[in-house]
Coordinates of C-alpha atoms in Angstrom, one line a residue:
X1 CA 33.1 6.0 16.7
X2 CA 32.0 2.4 15.9
X3 CA 29.0 2.7 18.2
X4 CA 27.9 5.9 16.5
X5 CA 28.0 4.2 13.1
X6 CA 26.1 1.2 14.5
X7 CA 23.4 3.4 16.0
X8 CA 23.1 5.5 12.8
X9 CA 22.9 2.4 10.6
X10 CA 20.2 0.9 12.9
X11 CA 18.2 4.2 12.7
X12 CA 18.6 4.3 8.9
X13 CA 17.5 0.7 8.5
X14 CA 14.5 1.3 10.7
X15 CA 13.6 4.4 8.7
X16 CA 14.0 2.6 5.5
X17 CA 11.8 -0.3 6.7
X18 CA 9.1 2.1 7.8
X19 CA 9.1 3.9 4.5
X20 CA 8.9 0.7 2.6
X21 CA 6.0 -0.6 4.8
X22 CA 4.1 2.7 4.3
X23 CA 4.6 2.5 0.6
X24 CA 3.4 -1.0 0.4
X25 CA 0.3 -0.2 2.6
X26 CA -0.5 2.8 0.4
X27 CA -0.1 0.7 -2.8
X28 CA -2.4 -2.1 -1.3
X29 CA -5.0 0.5 -0.3
X30 CA -5.0 2.0 -3.8
X31 CA -5.3 -1.4 -5.4
X32 CA -8.1 -2.3 -3.0
X33 CA -10.0 0.9 -3.9
X34 CA -9.6 0.3 -7.6
X35 CA -10.8 -3.3 -7.1
X36 CA -13.9 -2.1 -5.3
X37 CA -14.7 0.5 -8.0
X38 CA -14.2 -2.2 -10.6
X39 CA -16.5 -4.6 -8.8
X40 CA -19.2 -1.9 -8.4
X41 CA -18.9 -1.1 -12.1
X42 CA -19.4 -4.8 -13.0
X43 CA -22.3 -5.0 -10.6
X44 CA -24.0 -1.9 -12.1
X45 CA -23.6 -3.3 -15.7
X46 CA -25.0 -6.6 -14.6
X47 CA -28.1 -4.9 -13.1
X48 CA -28.6 -2.8 -16.2
X49 CA -28.3 -5.8 -18.6
X50 CA -30.7 -7.9 -16.6
X51 CA -33.5 -5.3 -16.8

């Protein structure tokens, strides 16, 4: 019985860790995409103002 609880808790912990890791990666990707769009927007405005 104790072994089953131990195995289940390990699996649960691993699943939780993977879910958190995927969430963090997704959040970082979204932030990176927003940053890239923002940089290109600034770049476009700079080009237009210099003309």
